[in-house]
Amino acid sequence: MVCLLTGSESHGQIGPQKHEPKGPWENKSLSPDKRADLVIEKMTMDEKIQLLHGLGWDAMFGPPPESGTGTRAIRPSGFIPGVPRLGIPDLQMTDAAVGVAGGGDKSRYATALPSAAAMAASWDSALSYETGTLIGSEVRAQGFNMSLGSGINLAREPRDGRLFEYMGEDPLLAGTLAGRTLKAVRAQRVVTDVKHYVVNDQEAGRFFVNSVIDKRAMRESDLLAFEIALRESNPGAVMCAYNKINGVYACEDDYTLNEVLKKELGFKGFVISDWGGTHSTVKAALAGLDIEMPGYSFLGEPLKKAVESGEVPMARLNDMVHRILRTEFDSGVVDNPPQAQVVDVFRGFEVAQKIEEKGAVVLKNDREQLPLNAAGVKSIAVIGGHADVGVMSGGGSGQVSPAGGSAVAPSPDRAPDDPLGIFSITVYHRSAPLKGIAEKAKGAAVKWDPGTDRVSAAALARASDVAIVFAVQHTNENMDLPNLSLPENQDALIEAVAAANPHTIVVLETGGPVTMPWVDQVSAVIEAWYPGIRGSEALANILFGDVNPSGKLPLTFARTEADLPHPRHVDQPAIDPNHPITPAPNLPVVPGISTNQTPFDAVYDEGLMIGYKWYDAEKKEPLFPFGFGLSYTTYAYSELKTTSDNGLTVTFKVKNTGKRAGEETAQVYLTLPASTREPPRRLVGWSKIALEPGEQKEVKVKVEPQMLSVFNPDKNLWEIVPGEYKVWAGRSSRDLPLSAPLSVSGK
């Protein structure tokens, strides 16, 4: 989603709107569909059209408008005036991928959660639900009634600038965790949204890139993630993406919107365009788009004329309106409008810290360097990454405003006429790792070096028992990374520190995978992602062993970019601020959004082979594989069994063979018959279990039939192919000590 609103002015009413009984649709015992139909019977054509688009581009740059009820409003990411005479509320939207972006007049504060990649690295469905509960409650506390998240675009491109907002490279993992979060947000009486539908897997040229992918690959990967999330959560909205899909813009693609989403998957909610992602009136409306955001270029007056001329049937117009109204009734925002209140700050702290503690991944731990012995370490050097003042966050429309402002002054490097340049500003939340480390290591000399001078940093490291280097990589909406290397010569900094002190620990605050030419020289590596407002406390607990880490990678880390499916990447921003366009006649030019650049194809010829599936198929050795993550204890796997009564169930035992309590994510993979032309292995299930030292538990993983199936594009259906399968169980996609054959009849 592109949010272009800046400043503190607002666009949408705070708190519950005044509501008087309006008609028979007030009867809560009626179904949402019936209530919607009753409202539609009383609506004028103009009122129907009004619900199908948000405020125009001009309103986003001009004085803030008033809400549909005539009251001054909060600052949302999007706003659609309601129909006061019929009791239909304004839709007030906020981005909420990693916390609520924006704020109401009663509570300017929102919890800055760790990145979605950290949430995915927890592999924890219960925690995903807890996260959604927090997000939903804060959305309502801010006075909003629609959340624009979660995002589950798969990690086909590891240099994607928005990778931190998504849930990794596997459709089952991403769809399941996002679905649990969305289900919890919905339970808080908020209209939910899942995005960006579909194959929106890079930021480079996102307004005009053509994602080229065959139907089977799309159904078994990118579309499958959405399908699983939809099945799990029943969201109110799906946001169609900017890109083209095989030559057709995503927001006017009949196959993905009508045929798959609405007909095959039975989606009853509405399809909303990404901001500026609408390109036509008749084609988009007939293909399944229901709301244009943010303006009225296509689904405003042009749609009204198209309906009056018969180009768009009245039945389709009513269907668009019905989907919006039934979603508002179904979600509870009509009967239970949000009431602005102060956010529960301490509850937010608790959830944010828990996500980071469960999502940080220990990638290396030679000679048990970790956890640090607070009593035994006499001096610690903390180096780099502005760890003295805060932790990094990812940038874009989902940026949660930092409490007290950014801990590091943002760089004023954006052009004044480029509103989307705000996305590239680096924000640090005020949670200083240096402070957390010092509090744990009482009695030790904890000294700081900014890391800007390698000689100085190495000298401090040489004089210390342990050196901890914080390395950062800022990623953001609107552009991809040029490569997977750490920026600003941080690789050289780490090498210099490691040469000076063999007890060097590297903590990575990154949006996704990075290359590590220094990995053999350091003793420990922790992938912290973007750690959120309690990053200091969470990382200190992991470093000193108050928490036994259990995070597992939701993404494969490549050794070099030469190992990627697409070693070279299109080096251009999502937009070109030097070539603005006018979205429609009589509307102002929108700086920063351009389709005047040369369109290009992103050919995803790796097809099904995303992430670990690519490395397995190509027999490439990753730096760190999907599903990998170390613990401060050890686990043993045994006694794998499979049963096929009422579906496939995989059973095995896991034992904690170490001296510390811990949590293990036991993963199950499946090899399909060679005739299916599937990747060597696919994730089909997992279970996260807690074990005391010496404790053993039986693990049961129920495998859904779809996870055994392949999509047949000729028949347009999922089918189980008869043949010999193989079941695997273990610690990661590359560490699977248990396996067993499985004969499948195809029924």
XYZ file of C-alpha atoms in Angstrom:
747
model
C 0.000 0.000 0.000
C 1.213 3.518 -0.753
C 0.350 6.041 1.932
C 1.037 9.571 0.748
C -0.443 11.458 3.687
C 1.994 13.488 5.723
C 1.747 15.756 8.696
C -0.615 15.544 11.641
C -3.904 16.534 10.038
C -6.614 13.916 9.857
C -9.128 12.403 7.485
C -11.835 10.471 9.287
C -13.898 10.748 12.409
C -12.530 9.810 15.821
C -14.581 7.418 17.882
C -18.107 6.139 17.310
C -20.211 8.070 14.849
C -23.621 9.267 15.958
C -26.050 6.546 15.070
C -29.821 6.568 14.955
C -32.030 3.617 13.917
C -32.284 3.707 10.125
C -34.153 0.661 8.876
C -34.733 -3.115 8.983
C -31.036 -3.818 8.381
C -30.510 -2.771 12.009
C -31.804 -6.199 13.015
C -28.665 -8.009 14.206
C -30.314 -11.411 13.948
C -30.290 -11.145 10.160
C -27.331 -12.428 8.163
C -24.734 -9.913 6.938
C -25.812 -10.659 3.360
C -29.486 -9.977 4.090
C -28.671 -6.775 5.941
C -26.554 -5.617 3.005
C -29.358 -6.313 0.541
C -31.832 -4.331 2.640
C -29.515 -1.321 2.624
C -28.920 -1.525 -1.124
C -32.678 -1.324 -1.728
C -32.663 2.152 -0.194
C -29.487 3.499 -1.795
C -29.269 5.995 -4.611
C -26.882 5.515 -7.505
C -24.586 8.245 -6.168
C -24.476 6.652 -2.722
C -23.475 3.345 -4.253
C -20.716 4.942 -6.305
C -19.500 6.835 -3.229
C -18.626 3.569 -1.474
C -16.462 2.362 -4.349
C -13.588 4.820 -4.110
C -11.578 6.720 -1.565
C -10.540 10.330 -1.414
C -8.810 11.641 -4.530
C -5.135 12.307 -5.042
C -5.872 16.030 -4.801
C -7.337 15.596 -1.323
C -4.240 13.739 -0.221
C -2.075 16.757 -1.041
C -4.542 19.506 -0.202
C -6.384 20.512 2.980
C -7.811 17.516 4.851
C -11.481 16.952 4.057
C -14.216 16.291 6.535
C -15.711 12.886 7.159
C -19.078 11.798 5.827
C -20.666 12.984 9.063
C -19.150 16.441 8.791
C -16.628 16.041 11.590
C -12.868 16.563 11.533
C -11.024 13.305 11.362
C -7.947 11.250 12.181
C -5.122 10.658 9.715
C -5.778 7.338 8.027
C -3.971 5.587 5.207
C -7.256 5.598 3.332
C -10.723 6.991 3.841
C -14.104 6.302 2.227
C -17.059 8.414 3.405
C -20.026 6.396 4.617
C -23.745 6.988 4.129
C -24.918 8.680 7.335
C -28.623 8.628 6.496
C -28.511 4.829 6.285
C -26.194 4.333 9.245
C -23.245 3.172 7.111
C -19.975 4.306 8.726
C -16.919 5.799 7.099
C -14.209 3.282 6.285
C -11.094 4.535 8.049
C -8.054 2.500 7.096
C -4.600 2.179 8.578
C -1.543 0.185 7.617
C -0.774 -2.355 10.314
C 1.816 -4.840 9.067
C 4.153 -4.362 12.054
C 1.957 -2.174 14.236
C -0.507 0.639 13.601
C 0.786 3.365 11.287
C -0.976 6.636 12.057
C -2.725 7.714 15.215
C -5.873 9.146 16.727
C -6.302 12.156 18.973
C -6.599 10.069 22.136
C -3.519 7.957 21.456
C -0.698 9.001 19.161
C 1.298 5.987 20.344
C 1.254 2.555 18.687
C 3.430 -0.441 19.497
C 6.340 -0.858 17.082
C 6.464 -4.619 16.652
C 9.389 -6.582 15.213
C 9.240 -7.167 11.474
C 6.869 -9.722 10.006
C 9.949 -11.754 9.031
C 10.725 -12.074 12.756
C 7.172 -13.228 13.376
C 7.552 -15.822 10.623
C 10.857 -16.967 12.130
C 9.014 -17.889 15.323
C 6.991 -20.534 13.426
C 4.483 -19.985 16.231
C 0.777 -19.980 15.319
C -0.318 -19.113 18.853
C 2.019 -16.122 18.902
C 0.693 -15.038 15.499
C -2.800 -14.988 16.961
C -1.604 -13.043 20.005
C 0.058 -10.554 17.672
C -3.159 -10.119 15.702
C -5.108 -9.546 18.898
C -2.728 -6.734 19.850
C -2.819 -5.160 16.377
C -6.619 -5.340 16.216
C -7.042 -3.765 19.636
C -4.648 -0.926 18.779
C -6.352 -0.340 15.415
C -9.627 0.216 17.273
C -7.967 2.214 20.042
C -6.672 4.603 17.380
C -10.195 5.050 16.023
C -9.713 3.062 12.791
C -12.049 0.309 11.620
C -9.993 -1.295 8.819
C -6.490 -2.772 8.942
C -4.394 -2.939 5.755
C -2.365 -6.063 6.569
C -1.044 -8.788 6.510
C 1.256 -9.089 3.527
C 2.249 -12.560 2.336
C 4.047 -12.070 -0.953
C 6.590 -14.868 -1.190
C 10.335 -14.246 -1.201
C 11.101 -14.988 -4.832
C 13.410 -11.982 -4.804
C 15.551 -11.810 -1.616
C 16.543 -8.224 -2.475
C 12.893 -7.149 -2.265
C 12.664 -3.938 -0.253
C 9.483 -5.090 1.509
C 10.669 -8.553 2.463
C 10.586 -7.554 6.127
C 6.790 -7.036 5.852
C 6.184 -10.558 4.581
C 6.243 -14.092 5.979
C 9.036 -15.818 4.098
C 9.429 -18.078 1.102
C 7.100 -21.009 1.796
C 3.344 -20.792 1.062
C 2.287 -23.062 3.932
C 4.310 -21.165 6.532
C 3.370 -17.716 5.211
C -0.306 -18.499 4.665
C -0.773 -20.202 8.023
C 0.893 -17.541 10.162
C -0.672 -14.625 8.280
C -4.043 -16.358 8.490
C -3.788 -16.679 12.263
C -2.868 -13.009 12.612
C -5.744 -11.921 10.379
C -8.205 -14.136 12.240
C -7.247 -12.482 15.524
C -7.477 -8.964 14.089
C -10.943 -9.779 12.731
C -12.010 -11.031 16.163
C -11.372 -7.498 17.456
C -14.186 -6.249 15.168
C -11.938 -4.788 12.499
C -12.215 -5.163 8.720
C -9.131 -7.142 7.719
C -7.161 -7.084 4.499
C -4.558 -9.403 2.976
C -2.122 -8.106 0.354
C -0.617 -7.726 -2.282
C -2.543 -10.053 -4.568
C -0.623 -11.495 -6.392
C 2.994 -12.262 -7.529
C 4.013 -8.827 -6.237
C 7.444 -10.114 -5.288
C 9.681 -7.104 -5.919
C 9.619 -3.337 -5.547
C 11.737 -2.535 -8.593
C 9.414 -1.038 -11.187
C 6.412 -2.333 -9.270
C 3.962 0.007 -11.052
C 4.715 -1.442 -14.472
C 6.595 -4.726 -14.060
C 5.001 -7.753 -15.690
C 5.270 -10.866 -13.516
C 5.560 -13.768 -15.943
C 4.721 -17.121 -14.355
C 2.920 -20.259 -15.458
C -0.458 -21.081 -13.944
C 0.616 -24.224 -12.116
C 3.585 -22.525 -10.468
C 1.426 -19.597 -9.384
C -1.257 -21.855 -7.891
C 1.273 -23.947 -5.953
C 3.242 -20.984 -4.630
C 2.126 -17.337 -4.513
C -1.603 -18.013 -4.875
C -1.428 -20.948 -2.474
C -0.174 -18.684 0.315
C -3.220 -16.451 -0.144
C -5.542 -19.438 -0.380
C -4.324 -20.817 2.946
C -4.593 -17.408 4.650
C -8.103 -16.893 3.288
C -9.221 -20.305 4.465
C -7.778 -19.697 7.919
C -9.070 -16.159 8.491
C -11.947 -15.192 6.174
C -10.658 -11.614 5.748
C -12.916 -8.768 4.735
C -10.754 -7.524 1.883
C -8.046 -8.555 -0.534
C -5.757 -5.853 -1.929
C -4.799 -6.365 -5.559
C -1.253 -5.394 -6.470
C 0.412 -2.897 -8.817
C 2.166 -5.326 -11.114
C 0.885 -7.065 -14.196
C 0.354 -10.825 -14.166
C 1.224 -12.387 -17.492
C 0.477 -9.102 -19.250
C -2.656 -8.052 -17.322
C -2.701 -5.589 -14.435
C -3.412 -7.412 -11.176
C -6.404 -5.177 -10.422
C -8.085 -6.089 -13.687
C -7.056 -9.739 -13.959
C -10.202 -11.818 -14.377
C -8.431 -15.104 -13.669
C -6.982 -14.265 -10.272
C -9.842 -12.032 -9.077
C -12.993 -13.623 -10.447
C -12.115 -17.181 -11.360
C -9.823 -18.059 -8.451
C -10.589 -15.650 -5.616
C -14.318 -15.117 -5.856
C -15.563 -18.269 -7.568
C -13.168 -21.062 -6.690
C -12.181 -19.879 -3.209
C -15.606 -18.441 -2.440
C -14.309 -15.102 -1.187
C -17.266 -12.971 -0.038
C -15.422 -9.774 0.844
C -14.317 -6.959 -1.424
C -11.268 -6.426 -3.619
C -9.532 -3.106 -3.031
C -6.796 -1.729 -5.261
C -3.377 -0.808 -4.001
C -3.009 2.967 -3.949
C -2.839 4.016 -7.587
C -3.202 0.454 -8.832
C -6.405 0.979 -10.839
C -6.024 1.447 -14.602
C -9.505 1.114 -16.112
C -13.209 1.331 -15.386
C -15.113 -1.312 -17.307
C -12.332 -3.868 -17.507
C -11.468 -3.566 -13.813
C -15.088 -3.651 -12.631
C -15.937 -6.708 -14.745
C -12.716 -8.452 -13.695
C -13.602 -8.221 -10.000
C -12.222 -4.953 -8.578
C -14.661 -3.473 -6.039
C -12.906 -0.388 -4.610
C -10.466 2.020 -6.236
C -7.964 3.669 -3.913
C -7.296 6.388 -3.263
C -9.321 8.335 -5.822
C -12.240 8.380 -8.172
C -10.443 8.375 -11.512
C -12.060 5.142 -12.673
C -14.668 3.960 -10.162
C -16.184 7.393 -9.615
C -18.094 9.266 -12.315
C -16.711 7.026 -15.127
C -18.225 3.977 -13.437
C -21.570 5.713 -13.023
C -21.631 6.466 -16.743
C -20.588 2.887 -17.568
C -23.499 1.534 -15.527
C -25.954 3.958 -17.080
C -24.782 2.958 -20.567
C -24.982 -0.739 -19.767
C -21.247 -1.401 -20.186
C -21.184 -2.451 -16.536
C -24.393 -4.243 -15.500
C -26.359 -2.870 -12.554
C -26.049 -6.342 -11.044
C -22.268 -5.952 -10.975
C -22.536 -2.522 -9.345
C -24.830 -3.958 -6.686
C -22.433 -6.851 -6.161
C -19.593 -4.409 -5.527
C -21.658 -2.513 -2.977
C -23.013 -5.715 -1.432
C -19.509 -7.052 -0.791
C -18.541 -3.872 1.040
C -21.712 -3.645 3.127
C -21.854 -7.322 4.068
C -18.210 -7.115 5.147
C -18.938 -4.097 7.345
C -21.863 -5.894 8.979
C -19.950 -9.164 9.273
C -16.885 -7.549 10.846
C -18.901 -5.693 13.465
C -17.833 -2.175 12.545
C -21.463 -1.092 12.000
C -22.850 -2.458 15.247
C -19.690 -1.901 17.299
C -17.790 1.114 15.935
C -14.347 1.759 17.405
C -13.993 4.077 20.371
C -10.680 5.871 20.579
C -8.766 5.259 23.788
C -5.253 5.132 25.139
C -3.229 2.146 23.916
C -2.164 -0.423 26.511
C 1.544 0.359 26.222
C 2.768 -2.343 28.583
C 0.780 -5.065 26.852
C 2.375 -3.926 23.601
C 5.832 -4.132 25.168
C 5.136 -7.695 26.286
C 4.028 -8.915 22.857
C 6.807 -7.071 20.997
C 9.465 -8.576 23.246
C 7.997 -12.057 22.952
C 8.029 -11.895 19.139
C 11.690 -10.911 19.070
C 12.707 -13.504 21.665
C 10.963 -16.262 19.695
C 11.860 -14.914 16.238
C 15.554 -14.045 16.538
C 17.623 -16.831 14.955
C 21.019 -17.985 16.197
C 22.870 -18.874 12.994
C 26.268 -19.712 14.426
C 27.568 -20.493 17.922
C 31.076 -21.917 17.858
C 32.487 -23.370 21.064
C 29.311 -22.342 22.888
C 30.223 -18.673 22.755
C 26.579 -18.044 23.607
C 25.021 -17.571 26.025
C 27.444 -15.143 27.602
C 28.400 -15.736 31.223
C 27.563 -12.468 32.954
C 29.759 -13.365 35.911
C 32.717 -14.513 33.834
C 32.935 -11.747 31.252
C 34.889 -8.747 32.521
C 34.786 -6.472 29.478
C 32.494 -6.190 26.476
C 32.900 -4.053 23.374
C 29.620 -3.048 21.717
C 30.239 -1.764 18.199
C 28.211 -0.244 15.374
C 24.607 -0.095 14.262
C 23.721 2.855 16.515
C 23.265 0.248 19.245
C 23.920 2.959 21.806
C 20.556 4.586 21.096
C 18.156 2.249 19.315
C 17.223 -0.488 16.855
C 16.496 -0.129 13.141
C 13.088 -0.499 11.515
C 12.022 -1.046 7.919
C 10.553 1.871 5.971
C 7.410 2.450 3.982
C 3.683 2.966 4.377
C 3.677 0.569 7.333
C 6.234 2.588 9.313
C 5.134 2.863 12.941
C 5.864 6.335 14.264
C 8.752 6.116 16.732
C 7.803 7.167 20.243
C 9.755 10.339 20.989
C 10.999 10.505 17.405
C 13.721 8.489 15.742
C 16.660 7.697 18.026
C 18.929 8.592 15.093
C 18.290 11.787 13.151
C 16.798 10.794 9.772
C 18.873 11.655 6.742
C 17.386 14.579 4.750
C 18.258 13.004 1.420
C 14.904 12.917 -0.336
C 13.806 15.312 -3.015
C 11.264 17.836 -1.701
C 8.885 17.086 -4.589
C 8.974 13.316 -4.072
C 6.426 12.382 -1.383
C 7.362 8.718 -1.546
C 10.904 9.645 -0.567
C 9.712 9.470 3.031
C 9.849 5.704 2.669
C 13.648 5.720 2.411
C 14.189 7.644 5.644
C 15.777 5.353 8.218
C 13.976 5.243 11.556
C 15.446 3.840 14.775
C 13.154 2.976 17.665
C 14.368 4.016 21.103
C 15.421 0.642 22.473
C 19.204 0.693 22.917
C 20.949 -2.730 22.913
C 23.926 -1.158 24.663
C 21.728 -0.425 27.665
C 20.281 -3.945 27.752
C 23.744 -5.516 27.565
C 25.100 -3.251 30.303
C 22.212 -4.143 32.602
C 22.840 -7.869 32.157
C 26.613 -7.646 32.494
C 26.729 -5.857 35.835
C 30.303 -5.631 37.064
C 31.741 -5.832 33.545
C 33.165 -2.894 31.653
C 30.803 -2.344 28.726
C 32.225 0.147 26.252
C 30.819 1.580 23.018
C 32.336 2.346 19.640
C 30.224 3.631 16.731
C 32.108 1.481 14.219
C 32.741 4.353 11.833
C 36.512 3.919 12.235
C 37.657 0.309 11.822
C 40.958 0.969 13.553
C 39.247 2.392 16.624
C 36.675 -0.423 16.705
C 39.367 -3.090 16.396
C 41.379 -1.503 19.188
C 38.390 -1.619 21.554
C 37.653 -5.207 20.536
C 41.270 -6.226 21.166
C 41.113 -4.795 24.690
C 37.838 -6.596 25.518
C 36.903 -10.159 26.444
C 34.004 -10.174 23.971
C 33.098 -7.964 21.012
C 29.495 -7.615 19.842
C 29.062 -5.976 16.439
C 25.620 -4.711 15.473
C 25.329 -4.678 11.677
C 22.366 -2.976 10.007
C 20.731 -2.998 6.599
C 17.837 -0.650 5.897
C 15.163 -1.816 3.485
C 11.982 -0.046 2.523
C 8.983 0.101 0.284
C 9.520 1.669 -3.142
C 12.947 0.209 -3.912
C 14.873 -3.037 -3.775
C 18.378 -3.580 -2.518
C 21.169 -3.366 -5.108
C 22.715 -6.529 -3.636
C 22.738 -8.735 -0.524
C 25.890 -7.248 1.006
C 25.822 -5.222 4.184
C 26.028 -1.526 3.246
C 28.589 1.087 4.255
C 31.602 -1.233 4.477
C 30.218 -3.129 7.456
C 31.718 -6.388 6.138
C 35.146 -4.814 6.468
C 34.292 -3.572 9.962
C 33.304 -7.072 11.082
C 36.458 -8.587 9.578
C 38.628 -6.030 11.386
C 36.924 -6.649 14.728
C 37.061 -10.437 14.296
C 40.769 -10.259 13.489
C 41.299 -8.355 16.734
C 39.126 -10.598 18.914
C 38.262 -14.265 18.233
C 35.239 -13.913 20.552
C 33.266 -11.734 18.147
C 29.477 -11.947 18.005
C 27.557 -10.378 15.116
C 23.949 -9.261 15.590
C 22.225 -8.575 12.275
C 19.369 -6.070 12.048
C 18.273 -6.670 8.463
C 15.159 -6.909 6.342
C 16.129 -10.312 4.989
C 19.115 -12.447 3.988
C 22.609 -11.000 3.677
C 25.865 -12.487 2.480
C 28.527 -13.063 5.144
C 32.089 -13.196 3.773
C 33.291 -12.992 7.395
C 31.179 -15.833 8.803
C 34.137 -18.208 9.330
C 36.011 -15.554 11.297
C 33.407 -14.826 13.989
C 32.279 -17.025 16.843
C 28.526 -16.349 16.777
C 25.851 -14.787 14.555
C 22.297 -13.794 15.481
C 19.723 -12.716 12.898
C 17.626 -10.204 14.854
C 15.603 -8.870 11.868
C 14.074 -5.492 12.837
C 13.650 -6.067 16.573
C 10.886 -3.610 17.502
C 10.393 -1.390 20.536
C 11.670 -4.020 23.017
C 14.629 -5.123 20.940
C 17.122 -4.177 23.640
C 15.514 -6.332 26.318
C 14.874 -9.278 24.005
C 18.381 -9.368 22.551
C 20.004 -9.013 25.965
C 17.939 -11.957 27.215
C 19.123 -14.062 24.270
C 22.767 -13.010 24.513
C 22.940 -13.835 28.219
C 20.748 -16.929 28.187
C 17.685 -15.734 30.084
C 15.867 -16.874 26.943
C 16.782 -19.997 25.009
C 16.409 -18.977 21.342
C 14.061 -21.030 19.183
C 13.782 -19.013 15.963
C 14.082 -20.826 12.616
C 14.735 -19.161 9.286
C 11.661 -18.534 7.097
C 14.101 -17.607 4.311
C 17.131 -19.240 2.738
C 20.408 -17.335 3.102
C 22.518 -17.605 -0.050
C 26.301 -17.894 0.010
C 26.574 -15.590 -2.987
C 24.166 -13.885 -5.332
C 25.436 -16.182 -8.092
C 23.417 -18.943 -6.399
C 20.089 -17.105 -6.729
C 17.567 -18.047 -9.433
C 18.118 -14.532 -10.802
C 21.671 -13.477 -9.932
C 21.182 -10.066 -11.506
C 18.302 -7.834 -10.543
C 16.674 -4.871 -12.261
C 18.398 -1.865 -10.731
C 15.714 0.790 -10.729
C 13.293 2.226 -8.188
C 9.639 1.324 -8.068
C 8.866 4.775 -9.387
C 10.647 7.562 -11.183
C 10.042 10.957 -9.537
C 11.355 12.667 -12.662
C 8.465 11.377 -14.760
C 5.203 12.065 -12.918
C 1.892 11.311 -14.559
C -1.661 12.520 -14.262
C -3.789 9.587 -13.073
C -6.879 10.852 -14.893
C -8.150 13.985 -16.635
C -8.823 17.013 -14.427
C -6.817 15.618 -11.502
C -3.517 17.044 -10.283
C -0.195 15.541 -11.227
C 0.997 13.056 -8.615
C 4.713 13.448 -7.974
C 6.577 10.186 -7.807
C 4.151 7.822 -9.499
C 4.980 7.054 -13.071
C 4.039 4.515 -15.673
C 5.963 6.397 -18.345
C 9.000 4.220 -17.766
C 9.647 1.268 -20.021
C 7.721 -1.770 -18.796
C 9.752 -4.930 -18.342
C 9.145 -8.579 -17.588
C 10.095 -10.290 -14.358
C 10.238 -13.835 -15.678
C 9.872 -16.232 -12.777
C 11.112 -19.212 -14.745
C 12.142 -20.938 -11.517
C 8.414 -21.626 -11.220
C 7.767 -23.838 -8.212
C 11.371 -23.623 -7.067
C 11.204 -20.770 -4.554
C 13.851 -20.520 -1.854
C 14.900 -23.849 -0.402
C 13.181 -25.700 -3.241
C 15.522 -23.996 -5.707
C 18.627 -24.919 -3.718
C 17.483 -28.511 -3.366
C 16.632 -28.839 -7.067
C 19.884 -27.211 -8.199
C 21.947 -29.076 -5.577
C 23.346 -25.798 -4.287
C 24.624 -25.428 -0.739
C 23.068 -22.404 0.990
C 24.853 -20.402 3.628
C 21.981 -21.153 6.009
C 18.989 -23.241 4.901
C 15.280 -22.621 5.304
C 14.068 -23.817 8.703
C 17.524 -23.571 10.292
C 18.142 -22.147 13.749
C 20.324 -23.101 16.709
C 19.346 -23.511 20.342
C 21.264 -23.541 23.622
C 20.224 -27.150 23.991
C 20.115 -30.149 21.616
C 17.335 -32.362 20.314
C 17.135 -35.942 19.053
C 14.511 -37.322 16.645
C 13.285 -40.926 16.508
C 10.505 -43.389 15.594
C 8.922 -41.871 12.507
C 5.558 -43.394 11.564
C 2.871 -42.485 9.056
C -0.833 -43.325 9.096
C -3.282 -42.621 6.308
C -6.647 -43.028 8.022
C -8.719 -39.923 7.218
C -5.703 -38.235 5.679
C -1.985 -38.383 6.353
C -0.663 -38.113 9.913
C 3.069 -38.118 10.601
C 4.145 -39.185 14.084
C 7.631 -39.155 15.626
C 9.401 -38.433 18.891
C 11.617 -35.515 19.863
C 13.836 -35.535 22.953
C 15.679 -32.679 24.612
C 19.158 -34.167 25.019
C 20.731 -31.067 26.549
C 20.755 -29.372 29.929
C 18.398 -26.460 29.254
C 14.676 -26.210 28.637
C 13.856 -25.128 25.114
C 11.401 -25.043 22.237
C 11.982 -26.978 19.037
C 10.191 -26.491 15.722
C 9.926 -30.015 14.329
C 9.402 -29.831 10.577
C 7.842 -32.338 8.162
C 8.642 -32.383 4.435
C 7.386 -34.504 1.578
C 8.973 -35.766 -1.635
C 6.407 -36.391 -4.366
C 6.741 -38.914 -7.215
C 9.156 -37.933 -9.977
C 6.278 -37.847 -12.466
C 4.879 -34.730 -10.761
C 7.991 -32.669 -11.618
C 7.837 -31.196 -8.125
C 10.805 -29.838 -6.138
C 12.785 -32.459 -4.201
C 10.946 -31.547 -0.980
C 8.095 -29.340 0.166
C 7.149 -28.320 3.683
C 3.860 -29.991 4.627
C 3.625 -29.296 8.358
C 5.392 -28.513 11.601
C 4.921 -28.469 15.350
C 6.578 -26.188 17.886
C 7.034 -28.033 21.175
C 8.459 -27.107 24.584
C 10.753 -29.661 26.247
C 12.455 -29.760 29.626
C 15.977 -31.243 29.829
C 15.759 -34.967 29.172
C 12.063 -34.777 28.284
C 10.705 -36.619 25.245
C 7.394 -35.974 23.506
C 5.511 -37.589 20.692
C 4.800 -35.167 17.876
C 1.816 -35.558 15.571
C 1.609 -33.516 12.400
C -1.593 -33.694 10.391
C -0.905 -33.138 6.692
C -3.743 -31.539 4.758
C -4.666 -33.284 1.480
C -3.760 -30.171 -0.505
C -0.171 -30.494 0.737
C -0.001 -33.890 -0.981
C -1.526 -32.517 -4.168
C -0.360 -30.867 -7.351
C -2.352 -28.386 -9.399
C -3.388 -29.624 -12.824
C -3.818 -26.500 -15.007
C -5.484 -28.469 -17.808
C -8.222 -29.715 -15.471
C -8.095 -26.618 -13.275
C -8.058 -28.681 -10.112
C -5.845 -30.088 -7.391
C -5.127 -33.790 -7.603
C -3.151 -36.402 -5.714
C -0.924 -38.356 -8.049
C -0.610 -42.098 -7.325
C 2.917 -43.287 -6.648
C 5.763 -43.514 -4.179
C 6.221 -40.580 -1.843
C 8.744 -40.012 0.929
C 8.125 -38.360 4.276
C 10.913 -36.515 6.107
C 11.132 -35.048 9.606
C 13.805 -32.986 11.301
C 15.292 -29.669 12.330
C 15.430 -27.821 8.990
C 15.001 -28.330 5.253
C 18.584 -29.648 5.144
C 18.703 -31.530 8.467
C 16.139 -34.324 8.246
C 17.324 -37.384 10.198
C 14.018 -39.270 9.855
C 12.436 -40.520 6.641
C 9.954 -43.164 5.526
C 8.437 -44.243 2.215
C 4.762 -43.678 1.581
C 2.705 -45.373 -1.087
C -0.250 -43.270 -2.251
C -3.141 -44.578 -4.282
C -4.321 -41.178 -5.425
C -7.585 -41.236 -3.490
